Amino acid sequence: MWLSNSSVGRKMVMALSGAFLVLFVTFHCLMNAVAICWPAAYNSVCEFLGANWYALGASAILALFVLIHIVYAVMLTLQNRKARGNKRYSIAVKPSSVEWSSQNMLVLGIVILAFLVVHLIQFWAKMQLQEIRGADEMLPPAAGTLFLQQAFELPWTLIVYGIGFLALWFHLNHGFWSMFQSIGWNNTNWMPRLKKIGLWWTTIVVALFFAEGIVFTVKAHEKFYLTDETLREQYKDMIIPMLEKDFGPDAAQMTSQIKVLPYGNVSMGLRQMAGNINMQLDQMTDKKTGEFNAEVKKMIQENPQLEQQFNDLRKQSKALNNVVNLFDYLESSDNEPKQMMPPSMGGAY
């Protein structure tokens, strides 16, 4: 096949896949800018780009282009080394016209790939992958700002990202004009212009990435993403899907209460509800085995329908404990101690 067997075909595939990745990097940079200017809007974008069919399709296409770019980069590198043979070892000094990034594109690509793996573990695996798996975790998948908090409060994150951004600058600066050269735009009039455009575009995008990483780090250490009132109200609404599937008919009433009441009341009310259910389950559970105790098993034998009710209670307890853990995380930096919900208000749930 021409695209895989010929040198020109391989370079064409590299150029087209590279152009797609250039567009994605630009989009990602702009999306990060939304997280700085309008954090709540960033969470809304994360929710929109969840595990929906269009988001999954876009993720699959992106992964395909990344894979193609990597495979063809390795193929071209091996082809070039084979063509030069032992001559490449006899060159002591590289021509001054050959850019350093041009000589080290594969190495730069490996560094970027390692950085990408870290980035995917910190974000994609906890957001879209979590939705795909249907896993019940403490942090809602749409709470993108909380994953920024978790990632950038770590002391090494900004260092790793800085290395990745630096490698990205060299890789894109060369790759931008090189992809045009691969498709034939290499005349003496356009090539200097394309190199300048590539330099400016790469510098602006990577500088924005650096700035965004610094802002995320500062805000994470200030606990902004945990304490901001607007974000907390948004997180409060995100717990609704965490509870709906396990509370059956009662979910509608809980949802309406959660939407109407302020964050503080919801936190205290659900804490009390979780405490009551956990206490009830403790009385029903054998401490040694973790299963229902003899008295509960006897009740189930007499009325088998109770088994489903008791199992539902366990699911509700797990869902509420995840919500309480989320509240604990959000309120971990608060100066005021947690208050217990008055019994009369706790009954609202």
Short mmCIF file of C-alpha atoms in Angstrom, two decimals:
data_model
loop_
_atom_site.label_atom_id
_atom_site.label_comp_id
_atom_site.label_asym_id
_atom_site.label_seq_id
_atom_site.Cartn_x
_atom_site.Cartn_y
_atom_site.Cartn_z
CA MET A 1 0.00 0.00 0.00
CA TRP A 2 1.37 3.40 -1.04
CA LEU A 3 0.66 5.08 2.33
CA SER A 4 2.68 2.52 4.26
CA ASN A 5 5.25 1.24 1.76
CA SER A 6 6.60 4.46 0.26
CA SER A 7 8.59 7.17 2.03
CA VAL A 8 6.36 9.90 0.55
CA GLY A 9 3.21 8.09 1.66
CA ARG A 10 4.48 7.67 5.21
CA LYS A 11 5.43 11.34 5.44
CA MET A 12 1.99 12.27 4.14
CA VAL A 13 0.33 10.21 6.88
CA MET A 14 2.63 11.81 9.46
CA ALA A 15 1.69 15.26 8.18
CA LEU A 16 -2.07 14.62 8.24
CA SER A 17 -2.05 12.96 11.67
CA GLY A 18 0.21 15.73 12.96
CA ALA A 19 -2.17 18.41 11.66
CA PHE A 20 -5.05 16.77 13.53
CA LEU A 21 -3.01 16.66 16.75
CA VAL A 22 -2.03 20.33 16.29
CA LEU A 23 -5.73 21.23 16.22
CA PHE A 24 -6.42 19.12 19.31
CA VAL A 25 -3.56 20.70 21.27
CA THR A 26 -4.96 24.14 20.41
CA PHE A 27 -8.45 23.09 21.54
CA HIS A 28 -7.07 21.64 24.78
CA CYS A 29 -5.18 24.85 25.50
CA LEU A 30 -8.35 26.92 25.04
CA MET A 31 -10.36 24.54 27.23
CA ASN A 32 -7.79 24.95 29.99
CA ALA A 33 -8.20 28.70 29.64
CA VAL A 34 -11.90 28.23 30.40
CA ALA A 35 -10.91 26.51 33.67
CA ILE A 36 -9.00 29.65 34.66
CA CYS A 37 -11.57 32.26 33.65
CA TRP A 38 -14.80 30.37 34.38
CA PRO A 39 -14.16 27.26 36.54
CA ALA A 40 -17.86 26.39 36.77
CA ALA A 41 -18.16 26.57 32.97
CA TYR A 42 -15.16 24.23 32.73
CA ASN A 43 -17.06 21.66 34.79
CA SER A 44 -20.06 22.09 32.49
CA VAL A 45 -17.81 21.39 29.50
CA CYS A 46 -16.45 18.29 31.28
CA GLU A 47 -20.00 17.09 31.86
CA PHE A 48 -20.86 17.71 28.19
CA LEU A 49 -17.74 15.80 27.12
CA GLY A 50 -18.45 12.84 29.40
CA ALA A 51 -19.18 9.30 28.28
CA ASN A 52 -21.64 10.39 25.58
CA TRP A 53 -21.50 8.80 22.14
CA TYR A 54 -20.03 11.90 20.49
CA ALA A 55 -17.36 12.30 23.18
CA LEU A 56 -16.47 8.60 23.03
CA GLY A 57 -16.29 8.81 19.23
CA ALA A 58 -14.01 11.84 19.39
CA SER A 59 -11.79 10.11 21.99
CA ALA A 60 -11.53 7.02 19.78
CA ILE A 61 -10.59 9.12 16.74
CA LEU A 62 -8.00 11.05 18.76
CA ALA A 63 -6.49 7.82 20.12
CA LEU A 64 -6.35 6.43 16.56
CA PHE A 65 -4.51 9.49 15.22
CA VAL A 66 -2.05 9.40 18.15
CA LEU A 67 -1.38 5.71 17.51
CA ILE A 68 -0.93 6.29 13.77
CA HIS A 69 1.44 9.19 14.43
CA ILE A 70 3.55 7.09 16.80
CA VAL A 71 3.68 4.03 14.53
CA TYR A 72 4.63 6.04 11.43
CA ALA A 73 7.20 8.06 13.39
CA VAL A 74 8.95 4.83 14.39
CA MET A 75 8.68 3.48 10.83
CA LEU A 76 10.24 6.63 9.33
CA THR A 77 13.02 6.71 11.94
CA LEU A 78 13.96 3.09 11.27
CA GLN A 79 13.75 3.69 7.51
CA ASN A 80 16.10 6.70 7.74
CA ARG A 81 18.59 4.82 9.90
CA LYS A 82 18.57 1.89 7.51
CA ALA A 83 19.10 4.21 4.53
CA ARG A 84 22.10 5.92 6.18
CA GLY A 85 23.60 2.68 7.45
CA ASN A 86 26.98 3.06 9.11
CA LYS A 87 27.46 6.54 7.64
CA ARG A 88 25.51 8.10 10.47
CA TYR A 89 28.30 7.16 12.89
CA SER A 90 31.00 8.82 10.75
CA ILE A 91 29.44 12.29 11.00
CA ALA A 92 31.14 14.03 13.89
CA VAL A 93 29.57 17.46 13.40
CA LYS A 94 25.97 18.03 12.35
CA PRO A 95 25.37 20.71 9.70
CA SER A 96 24.40 24.04 11.26
CA SER A 97 21.32 24.16 9.04
CA VAL A 98 19.88 21.04 10.72
CA GLU A 99 17.79 21.93 13.77
CA TRP A 100 18.38 20.15 17.09
CA SER A 101 14.67 19.27 17.28
CA SER A 102 14.85 17.75 13.79
CA GLN A 103 17.61 15.40 14.96
CA ASN A 104 15.71 14.40 18.11
CA MET A 105 12.06 14.21 17.08
CA LEU A 106 11.71 10.59 18.21
CA VAL A 107 13.23 11.31 21.62
CA LEU A 108 10.99 14.35 22.03
CA GLY A 109 8.03 12.22 21.01
CA ILE A 110 8.87 9.62 23.68
CA VAL A 111 9.08 12.34 26.35
CA ILE A 112 5.70 13.71 25.22
CA LEU A 113 4.22 10.21 25.24
CA ALA A 114 5.41 9.67 28.84
CA PHE A 115 3.89 13.02 29.80
CA LEU A 116 0.65 12.03 28.04
CA VAL A 117 0.45 8.82 30.09
CA VAL A 118 0.74 10.82 33.33
CA HIS A 119 -1.90 13.26 32.10
CA LEU A 120 -4.30 10.45 31.16
CA ILE A 121 -3.88 8.80 34.57
CA GLN A 122 -4.58 12.06 36.37
CA PHE A 123 -7.61 13.09 34.33
CA TRP A 124 -9.06 10.81 31.64
CA ALA A 125 -8.87 7.65 33.79
CA LYS A 126 -10.76 9.41 36.59
CA MET A 127 -13.33 11.12 34.37
CA GLN A 128 -14.45 9.55 31.09
CA LEU A 129 -13.08 6.08 31.91
CA GLN A 130 -14.83 6.18 35.27
CA GLU A 131 -18.14 6.87 33.51
CA ILE A 132 -17.53 4.10 30.99
CA ARG A 133 -16.85 1.62 33.79
CA GLY A 134 -19.88 2.80 35.75
CA ALA A 135 -17.70 2.92 38.85
CA ASP A 136 -18.96 4.59 42.02
CA GLU A 137 -16.17 6.83 43.24
CA MET A 138 -15.93 9.72 45.67
CA LEU A 139 -15.39 12.43 43.02
CA PRO A 140 -18.07 12.93 40.34
CA PRO A 141 -16.57 12.45 36.83
CA ALA A 142 -17.87 15.87 35.74
CA ALA A 143 -16.03 17.70 38.56
CA GLY A 144 -13.04 18.63 36.42
CA THR A 145 -11.87 21.31 38.85
CA LEU A 146 -11.56 18.73 41.64
CA PHE A 147 -9.23 16.65 39.46
CA LEU A 148 -7.22 19.83 38.84
CA GLN A 149 -7.05 20.18 42.62
CA GLN A 150 -5.87 16.60 43.11
CA ALA A 151 -3.27 16.80 40.35
CA PHE A 152 -1.74 20.22 40.93
CA GLU A 153 -1.61 20.10 44.71
CA LEU A 154 1.11 17.47 44.25
CA PRO A 155 4.59 19.07 44.33
CA TRP A 156 5.93 17.13 41.32
CA THR A 157 3.03 17.73 38.90
CA LEU A 158 4.14 21.17 37.68
CA ILE A 159 7.72 19.90 37.20
CA VAL A 160 6.58 16.92 35.10
CA TYR A 161 4.22 19.11 33.10
CA GLY A 162 6.96 21.69 32.58
CA ILE A 163 9.24 19.03 31.06
CA GLY A 164 6.37 17.82 28.89
CA PHE A 165 5.56 21.36 27.71
CA LEU A 166 9.21 22.03 26.86
CA ALA A 167 9.41 18.85 24.79
CA LEU A 168 6.10 19.79 23.17
CA TRP A 169 7.50 23.18 22.13
CA PHE A 170 10.49 21.65 20.34
CA HIS A 171 8.40 18.89 18.77
CA LEU A 172 5.63 21.20 17.51
CA ASN A 173 7.95 23.99 16.40
CA HIS A 174 9.68 21.62 14.00
CA GLY A 175 6.60 19.52 13.22
CA PHE A 176 4.45 22.52 12.23
CA TRP A 177 6.45 23.59 9.18
CA SER A 178 7.67 20.04 8.50
CA MET A 179 4.12 18.80 7.86
CA PHE A 180 3.69 21.49 5.18
CA GLN A 181 7.02 20.50 3.65
CA SER A 182 5.81 16.89 3.50
CA ILE A 183 2.81 17.85 1.39
CA GLY A 184 4.90 19.94 -1.04
CA TRP A 185 4.71 23.47 0.42
CA ASN A 186 8.49 23.81 0.58
CA ASN A 187 9.22 26.62 -1.86
CA THR A 188 11.52 29.48 -0.90
CA ASN A 189 8.62 31.95 -0.55
CA TRP A 190 6.33 30.01 1.79
CA MET A 191 8.77 28.00 3.91
CA PRO A 192 10.27 30.98 5.83
CA ARG A 193 6.73 32.26 6.47
CA LEU A 194 5.52 28.87 7.69
CA LYS A 195 8.52 28.59 10.02
CA LYS A 196 7.70 31.98 11.54
CA ILE A 197 4.00 31.12 11.86
CA GLY A 198 4.92 27.80 13.47
CA LEU A 199 7.34 29.49 15.88
CA TRP A 200 4.74 32.07 16.97
CA TRP A 201 1.88 29.58 17.22
CA THR A 202 3.96 27.02 19.18
CA THR A 203 5.37 29.65 21.52
CA ILE A 204 1.94 31.14 22.26
CA VAL A 205 0.27 27.77 22.86
CA VAL A 206 3.07 26.36 25.03
CA ALA A 207 3.41 29.64 26.96
CA LEU A 208 -0.32 29.46 27.69
CA PHE A 209 0.09 25.85 28.85
CA PHE A 210 2.89 26.94 31.19
CA ALA A 211 0.81 29.84 32.53
CA GLU A 212 -2.21 27.60 33.02
CA GLY A 213 -0.13 25.04 34.90
CA ILE A 214 1.21 27.75 37.23
CA VAL A 215 -2.28 29.17 37.87
CA PHE A 216 -3.69 25.69 38.54
CA THR A 217 -0.85 25.01 40.99
CA VAL A 218 -1.37 28.30 42.86
CA LYS A 219 -5.14 27.81 43.08
CA ALA A 220 -4.75 24.19 44.15
CA HIS A 221 -2.44 25.18 47.02
CA GLU A 222 -4.90 27.91 47.99
CA LYS A 223 -7.65 25.21 48.04
CA PHE A 224 -9.69 27.40 45.70
CA TYR A 225 -11.32 24.47 43.93
CA LEU A 226 -12.47 23.09 47.30
CA THR A 227 -13.71 26.25 48.99
CA ASP A 228 -15.19 28.42 46.22
CA GLU A 229 -18.91 28.82 46.97
CA THR A 230 -20.01 28.75 43.33
CA LEU A 231 -18.12 25.53 42.72
CA ARG A 232 -19.49 23.98 45.90
CA GLU A 233 -23.03 24.64 44.75
CA GLN A 234 -22.14 22.94 41.47
CA TYR A 235 -20.60 19.96 43.26
CA LYS A 236 -23.75 19.71 45.36
CA ASP A 237 -25.85 19.21 42.22
CA MET A 238 -23.35 16.63 40.93
CA ILE A 239 -24.10 14.28 43.83
CA ILE A 240 -27.65 13.74 42.53
CA PRO A 241 -26.61 11.07 39.96
CA MET A 242 -24.55 9.42 42.73
CA LEU A 243 -27.74 8.85 44.74
CA GLU A 244 -30.52 8.45 42.17
CA LYS A 245 -29.91 4.85 41.11
CA ASP A 246 -29.81 3.47 44.68
CA PHE A 247 -32.73 5.29 46.28
CA GLY A 248 -35.59 4.29 43.96
CA PRO A 249 -38.83 6.26 44.52
CA ASP A 250 -37.22 8.30 47.31
CA ALA A 251 -34.70 9.75 44.87
CA ALA A 252 -37.18 12.28 43.42
CA GLN A 253 -37.81 13.88 46.80
CA MET A 254 -34.10 13.90 47.65
CA THR A 255 -33.27 15.49 44.29
CA SER A 256 -35.75 18.32 44.78
CA GLN A 257 -34.40 18.97 48.28
CA ILE A 258 -30.77 18.97 47.12
CA LYS A 259 -31.53 21.42 44.31
CA VAL A 260 -33.38 23.86 46.57
CA LEU A 261 -31.29 23.80 49.75
CA PRO A 262 -27.88 25.52 49.98
CA TYR A 263 -24.67 23.50 50.09
CA GLY A 264 -24.24 23.71 53.88
CA ASN A 265 -27.70 22.33 54.62
CA VAL A 266 -27.30 19.52 52.10
CA SER A 267 -23.94 18.56 53.58
CA MET A 268 -25.28 18.37 57.12
CA GLY A 269 -28.52 16.65 56.13
CA LEU A 270 -26.86 13.90 54.12
CA ARG A 271 -24.22 13.40 56.81
CA GLN A 272 -26.96 12.72 59.35
CA MET A 273 -28.82 10.44 56.95
CA ALA A 274 -25.62 8.45 56.28
CA GLY A 275 -24.97 8.19 60.01
CA ASN A 276 -28.48 6.85 60.67
CA ILE A 277 -28.27 4.22 57.91
CA ASN A 278 -24.76 3.16 58.95
CA MET A 279 -25.91 2.78 62.54
CA GLN A 280 -28.85 0.68 61.39
CA LEU A 281 -26.58 -1.55 59.29
CA ASP A 282 -24.13 -1.95 62.18
CA GLN A 283 -26.94 -3.40 64.27
CA MET A 284 -27.85 -5.80 61.46
CA THR A 285 -24.31 -6.99 60.64
CA ASP A 286 -22.15 -9.67 62.21
CA LYS A 287 -18.89 -7.90 63.10
CA LYS A 288 -16.73 -11.00 62.44
CA THR A 289 -18.10 -12.11 59.07
CA GLY A 290 -19.43 -8.81 57.70
CA GLU A 291 -22.65 -10.60 56.75
CA PHE A 292 -26.14 -10.15 58.17
CA ASN A 293 -26.38 -11.43 61.74
CA ALA A 294 -28.49 -14.42 62.83
CA GLU A 295 -31.50 -12.30 63.77
CA VAL A 296 -31.64 -10.62 60.35
CA LYS A 297 -31.14 -13.96 58.55
CA LYS A 298 -34.08 -15.35 60.50
CA MET A 299 -36.21 -12.38 59.43
CA ILE A 300 -35.22 -13.01 55.80
CA GLN A 301 -36.17 -16.69 56.07
CA GLU A 302 -39.58 -15.70 57.35
CA ASN A 303 -40.00 -12.96 54.74
CA PRO A 304 -37.69 -13.42 51.71
CA GLN A 305 -38.68 -9.99 50.30
CA LEU A 306 -36.73 -8.37 53.13
CA GLU A 307 -33.43 -9.57 51.65
CA GLN A 308 -33.78 -7.20 48.69
CA GLN A 309 -34.69 -4.32 51.01
CA PHE A 310 -31.67 -4.97 53.23
CA ASN A 311 -29.34 -5.24 50.23
CA ASP A 312 -30.76 -1.97 48.88
CA LEU A 313 -29.99 -0.44 52.27
CA ARG A 314 -26.35 -1.49 51.88
CA LYS A 315 -26.19 0.11 48.42
CA GLN A 316 -27.71 3.30 49.80
CA SER A 317 -25.15 3.30 52.60
CA LYS A 318 -22.29 2.97 50.08
CA ALA A 319 -23.67 5.80 47.92
CA LEU A 320 -24.13 8.08 50.94
CA ASN A 321 -20.65 7.27 52.26
CA ASN A 322 -19.17 8.31 48.90
CA VAL A 323 -21.10 11.59 49.16
CA VAL A 324 -19.94 12.14 52.76
CA ASN A 325 -16.34 11.45 51.70
CA LEU A 326 -16.76 14.07 48.98
CA PHE A 327 -18.05 16.58 51.55
CA ASP A 328 -15.13 15.70 53.86
CA TYR A 329 -12.70 16.38 51.01
CA LEU A 330 -14.35 19.69 50.11
CA GLU A 331 -14.47 20.81 53.75
CA SER A 332 -11.03 19.49 54.72
CA SER A 333 -9.55 23.00 54.59
CA ASP A 334 -12.43 24.80 56.30
CA ASN A 335 -11.58 26.57 59.55
CA GLU A 336 -14.98 25.97 61.12
CA PRO A 337 -15.65 22.51 62.57
CA LYS A 338 -18.41 20.43 61.00
CA GLN A 339 -21.80 20.92 62.63
CA MET A 340 -24.36 18.21 63.18
CA MET A 341 -27.74 18.64 61.50
CA PRO A 342 -30.63 19.34 63.89
CA PRO A 343 -32.96 16.30 63.95
CA SER A 344 -35.93 18.34 62.72
CA MET A 345 -34.05 19.40 59.56
CA GLY A 346 -32.48 16.01 58.92
CA GLY A 347 -35.93 14.56 58.41
CA ALA A 348 -36.25 16.58 55.19
CA TYR A 349 -34.39 13.82 53.42
#
